[in-house]
C-alpha cells in the first residue's frame, strides 16, 4: 500500500490565521495517524503579494504548534524545489504535454468580451463559463493573431458530455457536469500559471495521496481532476473541510475575531491549547480531555469531519488554554510565566509562586495581580474586598495581629484567630483573605500566606487595625 502523504500548501501573502492553520493541523493528524508523511509546499505564484517574511513566519508558526513537516520547504526531498516560484520547468513540461495532446488552445478573448459574455449568461440564469469562442480557431487564424501581437491565455479543453466525479472524504460523492465547468484558463496572458494547474501538477509530482483543504476549493477540484486525468497523473483523495464562521454565521474574518498564529503566541496561548481547540473545530472527538498531538492523531477520524460550518468561539479556546495551564509541567509553567513576573516576584520564589498562581491564571499577565497580592508594598484593594473589610467585626484584625507569630503556617494562624475571635467559615476566611491579599478570591491562601511572609502579613493586617481603631 502506498504511504499516506498529506500536505499544507499556503500562499505566503499574509500571516497564518485560524482557518489556515486548522487545515495544516488536520493534514498533520491524518499523516500521523496513518504513519505517513506531511509535506510543506509554498504556493508563491502571486509575485506581487508573496513575501519572504511570510514564508519564514508561517514556518515559525507551524514549528511553534509542533506541526512538523518531513518533506518540503527547508526540509528538502525528492521532489524539490518546494516553492512554486522555482518550479516553472516542471509546469512547462506538463503544459507541453497538454499542447502536444491538443488539450489546450490559445484564447484571444479580451477581458471586456469575457465580462459581457458572463453577464449575458448570468441574466439567462446560467452558470458563467467560457463560450468556447476560440476553441476552434484555425491554425492560420491563431498564427495571424499572434503575429498581430494580440495577448492570449491558454485554455484547457474540458472533456465534453461527461461528468467529473469524486468521493470527497468529508462531503461524499460529488458530481460536476463538464458543461457547467467549461474550458478554463491554465496560463494567463502574462505567462503565469493558474492555481488549478500548478496545484494539481505539484500534488501529483510530490506524491501527495490526500488533500484536506477548505470548502472554498471544492469547485476547483473537478478542474484539477480533469487536468490530472489528461496528463495521466495520479489523482489524490480530496476532502473539503467546512469553513470557520463567526457568531453571526459569516466567514471568520479579522474583524470578527480571527487571530493570527503570531498573535495567539504573543498573547500567551499554549500550543497544545490551540491544537486542542482547532482539532475540535469541525471534527468531532469522543475524548473530552486535553490531548497531545499523538493522542489527537490517534483519535482523529476523517469520517468525523463535519459538513456544517464550524463556529469559532473564543470562550472554548480559552477553556482549552485553562486546561493547558493546569496540565503544564512545572518547568513549562515557569518558563511561560517568568517573563511577565520579572521584577515583581523574587527569583528564588518564582517556582513556588508559579505553582500557587496556576489555578488562577489563563494568561501570563493574569499572574501580575497575584504577584501584587503577595508582594506589593502598597497593596491594591478591589471594591469587593473593601466591602468585605468594612463589614468585618472591628476587633477581628486586632485579634489576627495578636495571633500571628513568625514561622506560622496559615492553618495554625487561622485556628488561633478562630479560637480567639469566635469567627469561623466565610466570616473568618473572607476578611482575612481581603486584608492579606486585597482580593476576595484567588489562589489557595496557605501558599500565598507562606510566600508573603510574616512581616508583610503583619503589616497588611495592621492597616485594618489602625483604620478600624481610628474610625
Ligand atoms: N495555496 C492554496 C491556498 O492557500 C492551497 C489550496 C490547497 O490546499 O489546495 O488556498
Short mmCIF file of C-alpha atoms in Angstrom, two decimals, residues 95 98 103-107 114 118 128-132 135 153-160 164 177-188 193-198 200 219-231:
data_model
loop_
_atom_site.label_atom_id
_atom_site.label_comp_id
_atom_site.label_asym_id
_atom_site.label_seq_id
_atom_site.Cartn_x
_atom_site.Cartn_y
_atom_site.Cartn_z
CA UNK A 95 2.00 22.28 -20.40
CA UNK A 98 -1.13 19.15 -22.94
CA UNK A 103 -5.77 19.64 -24.77
CA UNK A 104 -5.11 23.39 -24.63
CA UNK A 105 -5.71 26.20 -27.07
CA UNK A 106 -4.87 29.90 -27.17
CA UNK A 107 -7.75 32.22 -26.30
CA UNK A 114 -15.49 37.80 -21.33
CA UNK A 118 -20.61 36.35 -18.26
CA UNK A 128 -20.78 31.55 -16.03
CA UNK A 129 -18.49 29.55 -18.26
CA UNK A 130 -16.42 30.19 -21.30
CA UNK A 131 -18.44 30.20 -24.54
CA UNK A 132 -15.77 28.29 -26.44
CA UNK A 135 -11.75 26.67 -29.15
CA UNK A 153 -4.32 32.95 -22.48
CA UNK A 154 -4.17 29.17 -22.73
CA UNK A 155 -7.35 27.28 -22.03
CA UNK A 156 -7.79 23.65 -21.17
CA UNK A 157 -10.32 21.80 -23.28
CA UNK A 158 -12.71 20.36 -20.78
CA UNK A 159 -13.89 16.88 -21.90
CA UNK A 160 -17.42 17.18 -23.31
CA UNK A 164 -16.34 14.72 -13.15
CA UNK A 177 -21.19 18.00 -15.31
CA UNK A 178 -18.32 19.07 -17.56
CA UNK A 179 -20.66 21.51 -19.37
CA UNK A 180 -21.06 23.51 -16.17
CA UNK A 181 -17.33 23.99 -15.96
CA UNK A 182 -16.35 24.92 -19.47
CA UNK A 183 -12.85 25.43 -20.81
CA UNK A 184 -10.75 27.19 -18.21
CA UNK A 185 -7.55 29.19 -18.25
CA UNK A 186 -4.39 27.41 -17.14
CA UNK A 187 -1.89 30.05 -18.24
CA UNK A 188 -2.60 33.76 -18.14
CA UNK A 193 0.08 29.70 -14.46
CA UNK A 194 -3.34 29.41 -12.87
CA UNK A 195 -3.76 27.88 -9.44
CA UNK A 196 -5.64 24.81 -10.72
CA UNK A 197 -2.78 23.72 -12.88
CA UNK A 198 0.26 24.18 -10.64
CA UNK A 200 -2.66 19.73 -9.28
CA UNK A 219 -15.36 23.68 -7.20
CA UNK A 220 -11.68 23.74 -8.19
CA UNK A 221 -11.40 20.02 -7.68
CA UNK A 222 -13.24 18.80 -10.83
CA UNK A 223 -10.97 21.05 -12.91
CA UNK A 224 -7.91 19.64 -11.22
CA UNK A 225 -9.06 16.08 -11.68
CA UNK A 226 -9.72 16.71 -15.38
CA UNK A 227 -6.20 18.10 -15.75
CA UNK A 228 -4.59 15.19 -13.94
CA UNK A 229 -6.55 12.70 -16.00
CA UNK A 230 -5.46 14.40 -19.21
CA UNK A 231 -1.86 14.28 -18.01
#
